[in-house]
Amino acid sequence: MSTHVLESSSQAPTPKKNGRVGGGLLDPKQMIRSLPDALKKLNPATMWRNPVMFIVEIGAVFTTVLAIIDPSWFAWAIVVWLWMTVVFANLAEAVAEGRGKAQAATLRAAKRDSTARRLKSRDDHAQWDVIGAAELQQGDYVIVEAGEIIPGDGDVIDGIASVDESAITGESAPVIRESGGDRSAVTGGTKVLSDRIIVQITQKPGESFVDRMIALVEGANRQKTPNEIALNILLAALTIIFLVATATMQPLAIYSKEINPGVPDSLALTGDGVTGIVLVSLIVCLIPTTIGALLSAIGIAGMDRLVQRNVLAMSGRAVEAAGDVSTLLLDKTGTITLGNRQASEFVPVPGVSEHELAQAAQLSSLADETPEGRSIVVYAKQAYGLRERQPGELSHAEWVPFTAQTRMSGVNIAPDSGASGGDGREVRKGAATAVMKWVRDAGGHPTDEVGHLVDGISASGGTPLVVAEKGRVLGVIHLKDVVKDGMRERFDEMRRMGIRTVMITGDNPLTAKAIADEAGVDDFLAEATPEDKLALIRKEQEGGRLVAMTGDGTNDAPALAQSDVGVAMSTGTSAAKEAGNMVDLDSNPTKLIEIVEIGKQLLITRGALTTFSIANDIAKYFAIIPAMFAAVYPGLDALNIMRLASPQSATLSAVIFNALIIIALIPLALRGVMYRPSSASKLLSRNLYVYGLGGIVVPFLGIKLIDLLIQFLPGMS
């Protein structure tokens, strides 16, 4: 198997937090900073996007007019708390957005004004002109040396350099970017620390990676997800139902007064029926204002939690889809295994010496810059005393690069090259099936011993690379890999969540099965080509399942685009990042598991607070109505279990509670409900017990406590 496929992803360093985004639940200073933004959101042009809170704002305006016409202490108290309800709802969203603006500020600092040395010709590195970075066009070539800022997004087409990406990822350790392979992408605003690279610009003006990140983390491009839209429709329907129900209070009050003329007038029940201020108060208390106020903040906070983990979601839909994922496609190397396969043994076939095999293996790996290729060269030098040669020493050598179709690489050496032991040779190394087919096509006859050697190494969990010279097989290279600690436990956890895990690898089926059994994944796809990955994703989706996968190479782009949640590595190619709907700035393939957990937490939080809000409204209905009408209909007094002081205090207590509960729940909306891997039925039961029952009990306690505090105020009797 070629080492290029096997290194489709690599182990990334543990992400470090750099303080760019606050991790606290609810910083009072942050609330104060967000208050001006909350006030700006009172603009009706903004509020109408949230139908529930738009109704509350209309009610606040209406009661303000009524209070001006017929002022009273009670009327103005209601007005103040209705406006506070609207402001608190806007504050929830403003605080959630403010947490992302801290990230945006740092990104803007990285996107400083800079110049670029644009090459006049790709091949002539001596001819260049200096222009502003903003003037770069897609397809331009720029030269960047140590100490310079990379002026735009692109791919390294020549050279290798150490790059400081801390302004983007927050990781202080420099990374290597080089031409070819899957670590060629560079981001504008990062700094070259050593050497020199030639970069081909892939961005369009104003559409750089940093530009998109700033827009996303600030919420400028945030669109409602399908689930949010569906929930908004439900909330709007409930609002209409409660509007109709509340409208019946007016004729009911008039009728009640007529049949019970001895009942004394009150602010709640007058000779003309229920006052407009009380009607508005009832509407605001009974419609689902709690979830209406927090819904947007929940979605923004979900994306913010990803940002805190250095994952950029290109849309809220992607975060939401992560919560519904039922199939995870994971690369073996760097995700399930450590990814640092090293050559550990050269196993020759009968009739071939170990020294001859070592020489051929080293020769075929001289131009292989992957860790595995380098390890073969080093192992041949250390174990067999072969000097470490450079590709440039073979002047007439034709290096055969790896491709996903051939699944092998090597070298063709002309007879007059002067290479020791290599005159006129054609050497290949790679997947067993591909190399043996190459041998047969050249007229050779691979022996059965090759198959036994390959099967033995594969069965042990190792990776066999067959080495052959034109017409004959020389032997097998044994590469070893190690499953990461704790992976079996993580996959058991995924299983409890109802998620099926599939390992994707370029290894042969025996090797894949050995690693899959050790890691504990549910299934595996061996000898995977880009077409195989795409076919597997489509097959899963046809069964009604949502699929998530990671990738970093250009050959991963089709699968990333097809998957419901495609996580591209920041170190990957521009094509991969364009195809995915998330980008992992730490380039840690195991982050996919965390992304799924965050998505599920988002859905659970939304469901929990919706349950609480609806239960809350039902409880407020039974708390307020009996207190208001018990004097007219004595039978309702049995339902007035809280014994509120008066209809006026009951109304004002409910309005105050309705506003304060929004503030009380903002930390939960931002942090998210704690997620524990469990089945859907258990999660539903927990939500109903904790948030359904809590939504019924809390209003009774809260309204009664407020009633005790305000019952002696003017106008409450």
XYZ file of C-alpha atoms in Angstrom:
717
model
C 0.000 0.000 0.000
C 1.357 3.373 -0.901
C 2.387 5.533 1.947
C 0.592 8.517 0.422
C -2.853 7.073 1.045
C -1.881 5.780 4.445
C -0.950 9.259 5.593
C -4.258 10.801 4.690
C -4.335 12.480 8.071
C -1.933 12.989 10.892
C -1.963 13.443 14.593
C -2.234 17.092 15.442
C -0.902 18.703 18.564
C -3.278 19.146 21.455
C -5.098 22.435 20.904
C -4.169 25.241 23.260
C -6.550 27.901 24.394
C -5.305 31.385 23.775
C -8.030 33.382 25.382
C -9.490 34.612 22.137
C -12.989 33.577 23.115
C -14.230 33.734 26.649
C -15.188 30.440 28.074
C -17.144 31.786 31.014
C -20.869 31.236 31.289
C -22.087 34.794 31.705
C -19.654 37.546 32.496
C -21.522 40.592 33.926
C -19.075 42.879 32.124
C -19.928 41.126 28.880
C -23.616 41.755 29.516
C -22.949 45.460 30.029
C -20.870 45.592 26.828
C -23.674 43.812 24.944
C -26.451 46.106 26.223
C -26.039 48.745 23.453
C -26.345 45.987 20.837
C -29.460 44.683 22.605
C -31.030 48.149 22.439
C -30.179 48.448 18.740
C -32.081 45.210 18.124
C -35.305 46.936 19.284
C -35.564 48.199 15.707
C -38.782 46.633 14.292
C -36.895 45.835 11.084
C -34.787 43.464 13.192
C -37.448 42.259 15.628
C -39.895 41.010 13.009
C -37.567 38.074 12.310
C -38.564 36.733 15.741
C -42.403 36.612 15.620
C -42.886 35.879 19.332
C -40.733 38.742 20.589
C -42.094 41.029 17.876
C -45.560 40.522 19.399
C -44.107 41.364 22.823
C -42.587 44.571 21.459
C -45.897 45.587 19.879
C -47.546 44.919 23.236
C -44.936 47.041 25.022
C -45.584 49.945 22.641
C -49.357 49.579 23.074
C -49.186 49.530 26.882
C -46.857 52.546 26.828
C -49.494 54.524 24.925
C -52.227 53.365 27.339
C -50.086 54.292 30.342
C -49.556 57.788 28.941
C -53.298 58.222 28.358
C -54.374 56.798 31.740
C -51.297 56.788 34.001
C -51.095 54.709 37.167
C -48.365 53.049 39.200
C -49.548 49.606 38.077
C -49.695 50.594 34.415
C -46.171 52.008 34.375
C -44.819 48.997 36.294
C -46.259 46.731 33.597
C -44.797 48.940 30.851
C -41.315 48.871 32.358
C -41.255 45.098 32.766
C -42.624 44.460 29.268
C -39.826 46.557 27.765
C -37.338 44.742 29.994
C -38.669 41.439 28.631
C -37.894 42.561 25.076
C -34.474 43.927 26.030
C -33.582 40.750 27.967
C -34.505 38.668 24.919
C -32.287 40.817 22.698
C -29.553 40.705 25.335
C -29.438 36.913 25.133
C -28.674 37.098 21.414
C -26.317 40.063 21.815
C -24.270 38.266 24.489
C -24.012 35.157 22.291
C -22.881 37.293 19.356
C -20.477 39.249 21.558
C -18.567 36.094 22.426
C -17.903 35.631 18.710
C -16.853 39.250 18.216
C -13.848 38.656 20.468
C -12.708 36.038 17.961
C -13.388 38.423 15.082
C -11.262 41.155 16.663
C -8.256 38.850 16.756
C -8.872 37.752 13.175
C -8.994 41.359 12.013
C -5.657 41.944 13.696
C -4.262 39.069 11.630
C -5.738 40.579 8.463
C -3.464 43.591 8.530
C -2.580 45.698 5.511
C 0.343 44.040 3.801
C 2.099 43.924 0.480
C 2.809 41.036 -1.822
C 5.681 40.228 -4.154
C 3.827 39.005 -7.212
C 5.823 36.962 -9.690
C 5.537 37.980 -13.314
C 5.997 34.345 -14.313
C 5.574 31.136 -12.355
C 8.896 29.799 -13.598
C 10.928 32.996 -13.244
C 11.414 33.673 -9.536
C 13.706 36.648 -10.140
C 11.099 38.881 -11.782
C 8.443 40.247 -9.438
C 6.647 43.469 -8.551
C 5.293 44.746 -5.228
C 1.516 45.303 -4.926
C -1.000 45.569 -2.097
C -2.269 42.240 -0.794
C -5.853 43.366 -1.496
C -4.984 43.655 -5.209
C -4.092 39.980 -5.578
C -6.229 38.011 -7.983
C -7.058 34.338 -8.075
C -4.267 32.508 -9.908
C -1.466 34.989 -9.051
C 1.887 33.649 -7.829
C 3.658 35.304 -4.892
C 7.010 34.718 -3.259
C 7.172 34.771 0.567
C 10.358 34.544 2.631
C 11.200 34.242 6.324
C 9.748 37.050 8.424
C 7.080 37.994 5.863
C 3.311 37.741 6.146
C 1.580 35.469 3.640
C -0.593 37.958 1.711
C -3.474 35.675 0.753
C -4.943 32.193 0.818
C -3.304 29.745 -1.531
C -1.345 26.562 -2.122
C 2.414 26.162 -1.895
C 3.641 25.154 -5.341
C 7.355 25.333 -4.645
C 9.494 25.117 -1.520
C 8.991 24.238 2.124
C 8.738 26.571 5.118
C 7.920 26.783 8.804
C 4.776 28.890 9.285
C 3.365 30.591 12.387
C -0.438 30.179 12.299
C -1.098 31.309 15.884
C -3.159 34.289 14.710
C -5.640 31.858 13.156
C -5.451 28.684 15.248
C -4.125 29.989 18.555
C -1.480 27.242 18.468
C 1.946 28.697 19.189
C 3.924 25.815 17.692
C 4.896 26.459 14.053
C 3.753 24.107 11.304
C 5.401 22.904 8.118
C 3.909 23.825 4.763
C 5.350 22.335 1.609
C 4.532 21.844 -2.027
C 2.762 18.668 -3.042
C 0.790 16.394 -0.754
C -1.996 17.440 1.563
C -0.114 20.072 3.597
C 0.255 22.683 0.916
C -2.524 25.102 1.877
C -1.574 28.393 3.545
C -3.801 31.125 4.991
C -3.436 34.848 4.451
C -2.300 36.685 7.582
C -0.012 33.910 8.815
C 3.752 34.415 9.028
C 6.626 32.517 7.403
C 9.325 31.807 9.986
C 11.965 30.136 7.836
C 12.960 29.382 4.255
C 11.056 30.529 1.183
C 7.902 29.383 -0.598
C 6.063 30.197 -3.807
C 2.303 30.441 -3.269
C -0.433 30.292 -5.873
C -3.343 32.480 -4.720
C -6.639 30.562 -4.669
C -8.926 33.198 -3.124
C -11.040 35.808 -4.835
C -10.633 39.406 -3.625
C -12.587 39.938 -0.397
C -13.366 36.228 -0.025
C -10.358 35.038 1.915
C -10.584 32.431 4.644
C -10.158 35.116 7.306
C -12.882 37.275 5.708
C -15.304 34.365 5.846
C -14.329 33.524 9.409
C -14.963 37.106 10.556
C -18.407 37.147 8.946
C -19.315 33.770 10.397
C -18.192 34.304 13.976
C -19.929 37.697 14.070
C -23.126 36.088 12.881
C -23.397 38.282 9.795
C -23.990 35.280 7.551
C -25.953 33.206 10.037
C -29.124 31.789 8.559
C -31.815 29.906 10.408
C -31.578 26.149 10.153
C -34.522 23.988 9.018
C -35.187 22.921 12.617
C -35.128 26.527 13.809
C -37.569 27.501 11.064
C -39.879 24.617 11.984
C -39.740 25.560 15.673
C -40.437 29.213 14.834
C -43.536 28.111 12.935
C -44.658 26.093 15.973
C -44.053 29.063 18.279
C -45.967 31.358 15.929
C -48.887 28.905 15.911
C -48.909 28.745 19.723
C -48.785 32.541 19.840
C -51.868 32.778 17.605
C -53.709 30.234 19.777
C -52.959 32.182 22.958
C -53.891 35.459 21.246
C -57.317 34.024 20.427
C -57.690 32.584 23.929
C -56.743 35.879 25.554
C -59.080 37.856 23.310
C -62.012 35.952 24.818
C -61.157 37.410 28.240
C -62.684 40.779 27.355
C -66.228 39.617 26.499
C -66.044 37.070 29.320
C -65.234 39.815 31.837
C -68.086 42.036 30.559
C -70.539 39.139 30.737
C -69.315 38.154 34.195
C -69.876 41.708 35.461
C -73.401 41.748 34.092
C -74.436 38.519 35.776
C -72.611 39.397 38.988
C -73.225 43.132 39.479
C -72.330 42.911 43.140
C -68.694 42.082 42.419
C -66.526 45.156 43.179
C -64.610 46.741 40.307
C -60.887 46.102 40.114
C -58.160 46.885 37.689
C -58.469 43.368 36.301
C -62.242 43.269 36.071
C -63.998 46.572 35.486
C -67.369 47.538 34.289
C -65.959 47.770 30.781
C -64.223 44.415 30.963
C -60.504 43.574 31.191
C -58.224 46.572 30.592
C -55.905 46.667 27.583
C -52.808 46.633 29.797
C -53.959 43.464 31.562
C -54.817 41.814 28.254
C -51.358 42.550 26.867
C -49.788 41.265 30.083
C -51.728 38.009 29.782
C -50.697 37.572 26.158
C -47.013 38.144 26.965
C -47.123 35.735 29.903
C -48.936 32.969 28.027
C -47.164 32.948 24.646
C -43.833 31.024 24.529
C -41.609 34.047 25.177
C -38.906 32.059 27.001
C -37.856 29.856 24.087
C -38.679 32.669 21.632
C -36.158 34.868 23.425
C -33.444 32.220 23.693
C -33.795 30.319 20.413
C -31.360 32.448 18.408
C -28.859 32.559 21.299
C -28.874 28.747 21.495
C -27.897 28.446 17.828
C -25.204 31.121 18.033
C -23.791 29.577 21.217
C -23.579 26.186 19.501
C -21.357 27.663 16.800
C -19.420 29.536 19.487
C -18.662 26.284 21.326
C -17.167 24.958 18.108
C -15.085 28.116 17.707
C -13.756 27.633 21.242
C -12.539 24.221 20.085
C -10.943 25.790 16.999
C -13.588 24.471 14.608
C -15.177 26.865 12.137
C -18.694 25.900 11.062
C -19.635 27.414 7.723
C -23.344 27.306 8.649
C -25.667 26.605 11.542
C -27.151 23.830 9.417
C -23.853 21.948 9.665
C -23.815 22.160 13.473
C -27.398 20.983 13.618
C -26.723 18.131 11.205
C -23.845 17.002 13.417
C -26.362 16.379 16.179
C -28.392 14.059 13.941
C -25.436 12.154 12.488
C -25.888 8.383 12.568
C -22.780 7.294 10.627
C -19.194 8.452 11.217
C -16.568 7.814 8.554
C -13.093 7.995 10.099
C -9.700 7.705 8.472
C -7.551 5.069 10.126
C -4.240 6.880 10.067
C -3.981 9.803 12.458
C -7.533 9.323 13.688
C -7.774 5.789 15.006
C -4.053 5.045 14.926
C -1.122 7.266 15.840
C -0.182 7.587 12.200
C 3.562 7.273 12.728
C 4.086 3.997 10.879
C 7.711 3.102 10.704
C 9.555 0.474 8.686
C 10.368 -2.314 11.113
C 11.399 -5.226 8.874
C 12.347 -6.150 5.310
C 11.043 -9.637 4.451
C 12.506 -10.980 1.176
C 10.974 -13.756 -0.923
C 13.016 -16.960 -1.398
C 16.014 -16.387 -3.649
C 16.383 -12.703 -2.755
C 18.774 -11.470 -0.071
C 17.749 -8.971 2.580
C 20.468 -6.615 1.362
C 19.099 -6.641 -2.183
C 15.580 -5.981 -0.909
C 16.827 -3.173 1.363
C 18.659 -1.525 -1.524
C 15.563 -1.653 -3.769
C 13.299 -0.429 -0.972
C 15.589 2.514 -0.285
C 15.906 3.315 -3.971
C 12.125 3.418 -4.472
C 11.704 5.655 -1.408
C 14.324 8.344 -2.079
C 11.761 10.778 -3.475
C 9.023 9.743 -1.032
C 8.746 12.611 1.460
C 6.079 10.977 3.638
C 7.083 9.847 7.163
C 6.793 6.226 6.052
C 8.992 6.814 3.010
C 11.631 8.535 5.118
C 11.496 5.722 7.681
C 12.260 3.164 4.939
C 15.337 5.114 3.857
C 16.510 5.489 7.464
C 15.842 1.830 8.329
C 17.799 0.650 5.276
C 20.706 2.851 6.346
C 20.681 1.804 9.999
C 19.929 -1.912 9.645
C 21.886 -2.682 6.482
C 24.580 0.001 6.361
C 23.329 1.546 3.125
C 24.373 5.151 2.732
C 21.559 7.684 2.532
C 21.495 8.978 -1.035
C 19.628 11.999 -2.412
C 17.310 11.935 -5.448
C 19.571 14.448 -7.182
C 22.421 11.909 -7.265
C 20.496 9.909 -9.893
C 20.782 12.270 -12.842
C 18.834 10.130 -15.306
C 16.225 8.859 -12.837
C 12.532 9.186 -13.630
C 10.580 9.325 -10.377
C 7.144 7.714 -10.563
C 4.790 9.525 -8.146
C 1.998 7.862 -6.264
C -1.569 8.215 -7.567
C -4.816 6.965 -6.102
C -5.369 4.927 -9.256
C -2.001 3.137 -9.444
C -1.524 2.908 -5.645
C 2.231 2.588 -6.018
C 5.304 4.709 -6.638
C 8.931 4.145 -7.550
C 11.713 5.025 -9.944
C 12.957 4.205 -13.459
C 16.737 4.510 -13.837
C 18.363 4.748 -17.251
C 21.391 2.457 -17.922
C 23.800 5.419 -18.201
C 22.810 7.031 -14.870
C 25.854 5.699 -13.065
C 23.788 4.696 -10.030
C 25.357 1.930 -8.000
C 23.259 -1.168 -8.290
C 20.567 0.686 -10.132
C 21.588 0.761 -13.805
C 18.614 0.238 -16.076
C 16.296 -0.672 -13.240
C 12.573 -0.118 -12.740
C 11.571 -0.419 -9.079
C 8.130 -0.059 -7.520
C 6.688 -0.236 -3.997
C 3.059 -0.021 -2.952
C -0.113 -2.021 -2.443
C 0.313 -5.772 -2.951
C -2.403 -6.129 -5.580
C -1.165 -3.124 -7.573
C 2.503 -4.112 -7.525
C 1.872 -7.765 -8.400
C -0.350 -6.694 -11.304
C 2.528 -4.469 -12.472
C 4.873 -7.477 -12.269
C 2.481 -9.681 -14.237
C 2.006 -7.008 -16.887
C 5.804 -6.951 -17.276
C 5.815 -10.706 -17.910
C 6.746 -11.833 -14.403
C 5.122 -14.494 -12.252
C 4.659 -13.552 -8.561
C 5.060 -16.597 -6.321
C 2.629 -17.737 -3.654
C 5.180 -16.826 -0.985
C 4.424 -13.139 -1.573
C 0.767 -13.659 -0.691
C 1.697 -15.543 2.490
C 4.064 -12.770 3.574
C 1.460 -10.077 2.901
C -1.264 -11.995 4.734
C 0.978 -12.650 7.723
C 1.919 -8.973 8.146
C -1.674 -7.857 7.604
C -3.050 -10.351 10.109
C -0.693 -8.953 12.732
C -2.108 -5.454 12.190
C 0.905 -4.249 10.235
C 0.961 -2.648 6.810
C 2.695 -4.551 4.003
C 4.324 -2.695 1.120
C 5.435 -4.963 -1.690
C 8.726 -4.097 -3.409
C 9.304 -5.307 -6.956
C 11.682 -4.919 -9.845
C 10.304 -5.200 -13.349
C 9.390 -8.845 -13.884
C 9.905 -10.087 -10.277
C 8.880 -9.459 -6.683
C 11.730 -8.862 -4.234
C 9.905 -8.891 -0.903
C 7.718 -7.022 1.534
C 8.297 -4.022 3.822
C 6.609 -4.335 7.227
C 5.213 -1.022 8.529
C 3.856 -0.918 12.061
C 1.144 1.343 13.412
C -0.457 1.689 16.868
C -4.095 2.268 17.849
C -4.487 5.357 20.027
C -5.266 4.873 23.705
C -8.931 5.157 24.622
C -10.294 4.745 21.095
C -12.307 1.618 21.965
C -13.990 3.499 24.819
C -14.803 6.419 22.512
C -16.367 4.100 19.952
C -18.363 2.340 22.676
C -19.646 5.774 23.613
C -20.610 6.463 19.999
C -22.480 3.165 19.935
C -24.478 4.178 23.018
C -25.381 7.359 21.168
C -26.736 5.268 18.305
C -23.908 6.205 15.931
C -22.329 3.667 13.603
C -18.576 4.074 13.080
C -16.838 3.086 9.850
C -13.052 3.087 9.483
C -11.756 4.067 6.041
C -8.291 2.958 5.058
C -6.161 2.265 2.043
C -4.912 -0.933 3.722
C -5.813 -4.341 2.445
C -8.809 -6.088 4.084
C -6.733 -8.228 6.471
C -4.828 -5.262 7.877
C -8.009 -3.222 8.059
C -9.834 -5.978 9.932
C -7.044 -6.373 12.478
C -7.027 -2.636 13.255
C -10.833 -2.440 13.223
C -11.120 -5.299 15.727
C -8.520 -3.732 18.005
C -10.104 -0.261 17.872
C -13.690 -1.497 18.195
C -15.250 0.199 15.162
C -18.489 -1.192 13.743
C -17.293 -1.606 10.156
C -14.439 -0.757 7.817
C -13.781 0.048 4.173
C -10.441 -1.320 2.964
C -8.378 -0.295 -0.065
C -10.598 2.775 -0.326
C -10.385 5.013 -3.373
C -12.106 8.421 -3.622
C -14.841 6.751 -5.650
C -15.320 4.107 -2.931
C -15.721 6.772 -0.232
C -18.279 8.633 -2.316
C -20.224 5.446 -3.026
C -20.270 4.498 0.665
C -21.595 7.928 1.686
C -24.350 7.787 -0.920
C -25.324 4.280 0.160
C -25.626 5.399 3.799
C -27.651 8.465 2.818
C -30.012 6.412 0.683
C -30.845 4.513 3.871
C -31.951 7.762 5.499
C -28.814 8.225 7.599
C -26.788 11.415 8.011
C -23.068 10.966 7.410
C -20.070 12.824 8.819
C -16.463 12.474 7.691
C -13.091 14.214 7.804
C -10.604 14.795 5.014
C -7.639 16.919 4.043
C -6.699 16.055 0.481
C -7.994 17.070 -2.918
C -9.122 13.491 -3.438
C -11.316 13.836 -0.328
C -13.182 16.851 -1.739
C -16.009 14.921 -3.499
C -16.753 12.891 -0.362
C -16.594 15.969 1.879
C -19.042 17.780 -0.385
C -21.409 14.783 -0.440
C -21.400 14.145 3.321
C -23.871 15.934 5.586
C -21.057 17.049 7.896
C -17.734 17.410 6.090
C -14.862 18.475 8.341
C -11.814 19.654 6.391
C -8.426 19.939 8.038
C -6.873 23.413 8.090
C -3.589 21.854 6.957
C -5.342 20.343 3.972
C -5.714 21.583 0.437
C -7.875 24.509 -0.599
C -10.163 22.117 -2.485
C -10.865 20.154 0.701
C -11.630 23.304 2.694
C -13.960 24.588 -0.015
C -15.817 21.258 -0.161
C -16.360 20.815 3.590
C -18.896 22.700 5.695
C -16.560 22.815 8.705
C -12.839 23.506 9.040
C -10.781 22.181 11.951
C -8.090 24.762 12.632
C -6.150 22.269 14.775
C -6.225 19.639 11.993
C -7.026 16.942 14.539
C -9.138 14.220 12.857
C -10.484 12.952 16.203
C -12.210 16.332 16.599
C -15.076 14.890 14.551
C -16.263 12.995 17.621
C -16.357 16.224 19.652
C -18.230 17.974 16.835
C -20.948 15.326 16.922
C -21.247 15.704 20.706
C -21.565 19.505 20.385
C -24.245 19.080 17.709
C -26.212 16.727 19.936
C -25.819 19.117 22.856
C -27.251 21.912 20.690
C -30.338 19.856 19.808
C -30.812 18.712 23.410
C -30.498 22.280 24.719
C -33.065 23.532 22.246
C -35.428 20.685 23.092
C -34.962 21.102 26.847
C -35.629 24.846 26.836
C -38.610 24.415 24.504
C -40.067 21.862 26.923
C -39.412 24.216 29.854
C -40.952 27.184 28.037
C -44.183 25.442 27.068
C -44.577 23.922 30.550
C -43.832 27.377 31.937
C -46.648 28.939 29.942
C -49.143 26.299 31.008
C -48.198 26.815 34.658
C -48.553 30.607 34.356
C -52.001 30.155 32.818
C -53.249 28.166 35.797
C -51.522 30.520 38.217
C -52.976 33.783 36.891
C -56.486 33.012 35.586
C -57.888 31.623 38.884
C -56.592 34.665 40.775
C -58.244 37.013 38.302
C -61.665 35.363 38.063
C -62.098 33.689 41.452
C -64.180 36.638 42.678
C -66.577 36.270 39.756
C -66.569 32.491 39.579
C -66.076 31.183 43.133
C -65.528 27.673 41.801
C -62.167 28.786 40.380
C -60.966 29.589 43.884
C -60.118 25.912 44.306
C -57.489 26.305 41.567
C -56.000 29.410 43.182
C -53.561 27.265 45.137
C -50.958 30.030 45.433
C -53.419 32.432 47.075
C -52.047 35.451 45.262
C -52.907 38.747 46.946
C -55.012 40.255 44.146
C -55.599 40.140 40.380
C -53.281 43.136 40.027
C -50.409 41.561 41.960
C -50.958 38.246 40.128
C -50.645 40.018 36.770
C -47.583 42.066 37.676
C -45.893 39.080 39.391
C -46.336 36.984 36.254
C -44.933 39.751 34.014
C -41.890 40.226 36.292
C -41.281 36.472 36.468
C -41.602 36.194 32.682
C -38.805 38.751 32.238
C -36.493 37.432 34.950
C -36.674 33.798 33.801
C -35.163 34.838 30.442
C -32.125 36.340 32.187
C -31.867 33.305 34.463
C -31.751 30.929 31.483
C -29.206 32.833 29.354
C -26.242 30.993 30.994
C -27.862 27.630 30.250
C -28.547 28.642 26.651
C -24.911 29.697 26.170
C -23.323 26.782 27.996
C -25.755 24.150 26.769
C -27.508 21.374 28.643
C -25.066 18.749 29.871
C -24.945 15.894 27.388
C -24.578 12.283 28.411
C -24.416 9.501 25.784
C -27.767 7.759 25.958
C -30.634 6.512 23.836
C -33.234 8.898 22.454
C -35.970 7.513 24.742
C -33.866 8.052 27.880
C -32.974 11.590 26.793
C -36.664 12.342 26.205
C -37.620 10.982 29.613
C -34.900 13.049 31.298
C -36.022 16.207 29.511
C -39.633 15.668 30.537
C -38.750 15.023 34.178
C -36.175 17.788 34.598
C -37.360 20.544 32.264
C -41.032 19.612 31.854
C -41.696 19.177 35.569
C -39.326 22.051 36.367
C -41.183 24.285 33.924
C -44.386 23.648 35.850
C -43.023 23.979 39.382
C -40.692 26.988 38.946
C -43.397 29.486 37.830
C -45.589 28.655 40.822
C -42.705 29.231 43.217
C -41.345 32.293 41.399
C -44.681 34.065 40.948
C -45.670 33.424 44.581
C -42.353 34.797 45.857
C -42.674 37.931 43.720
C -46.283 38.348 44.840
C -45.178 38.314 48.481
C -42.655 41.065 47.721
C -44.970 43.395 45.803
C -48.391 42.886 47.390
C -47.980 45.912 49.671
C -47.005 48.270 46.861
C -49.494 50.940 45.697
C -52.324 49.641 43.534
C -51.798 45.974 44.401
C -54.842 45.583 46.621
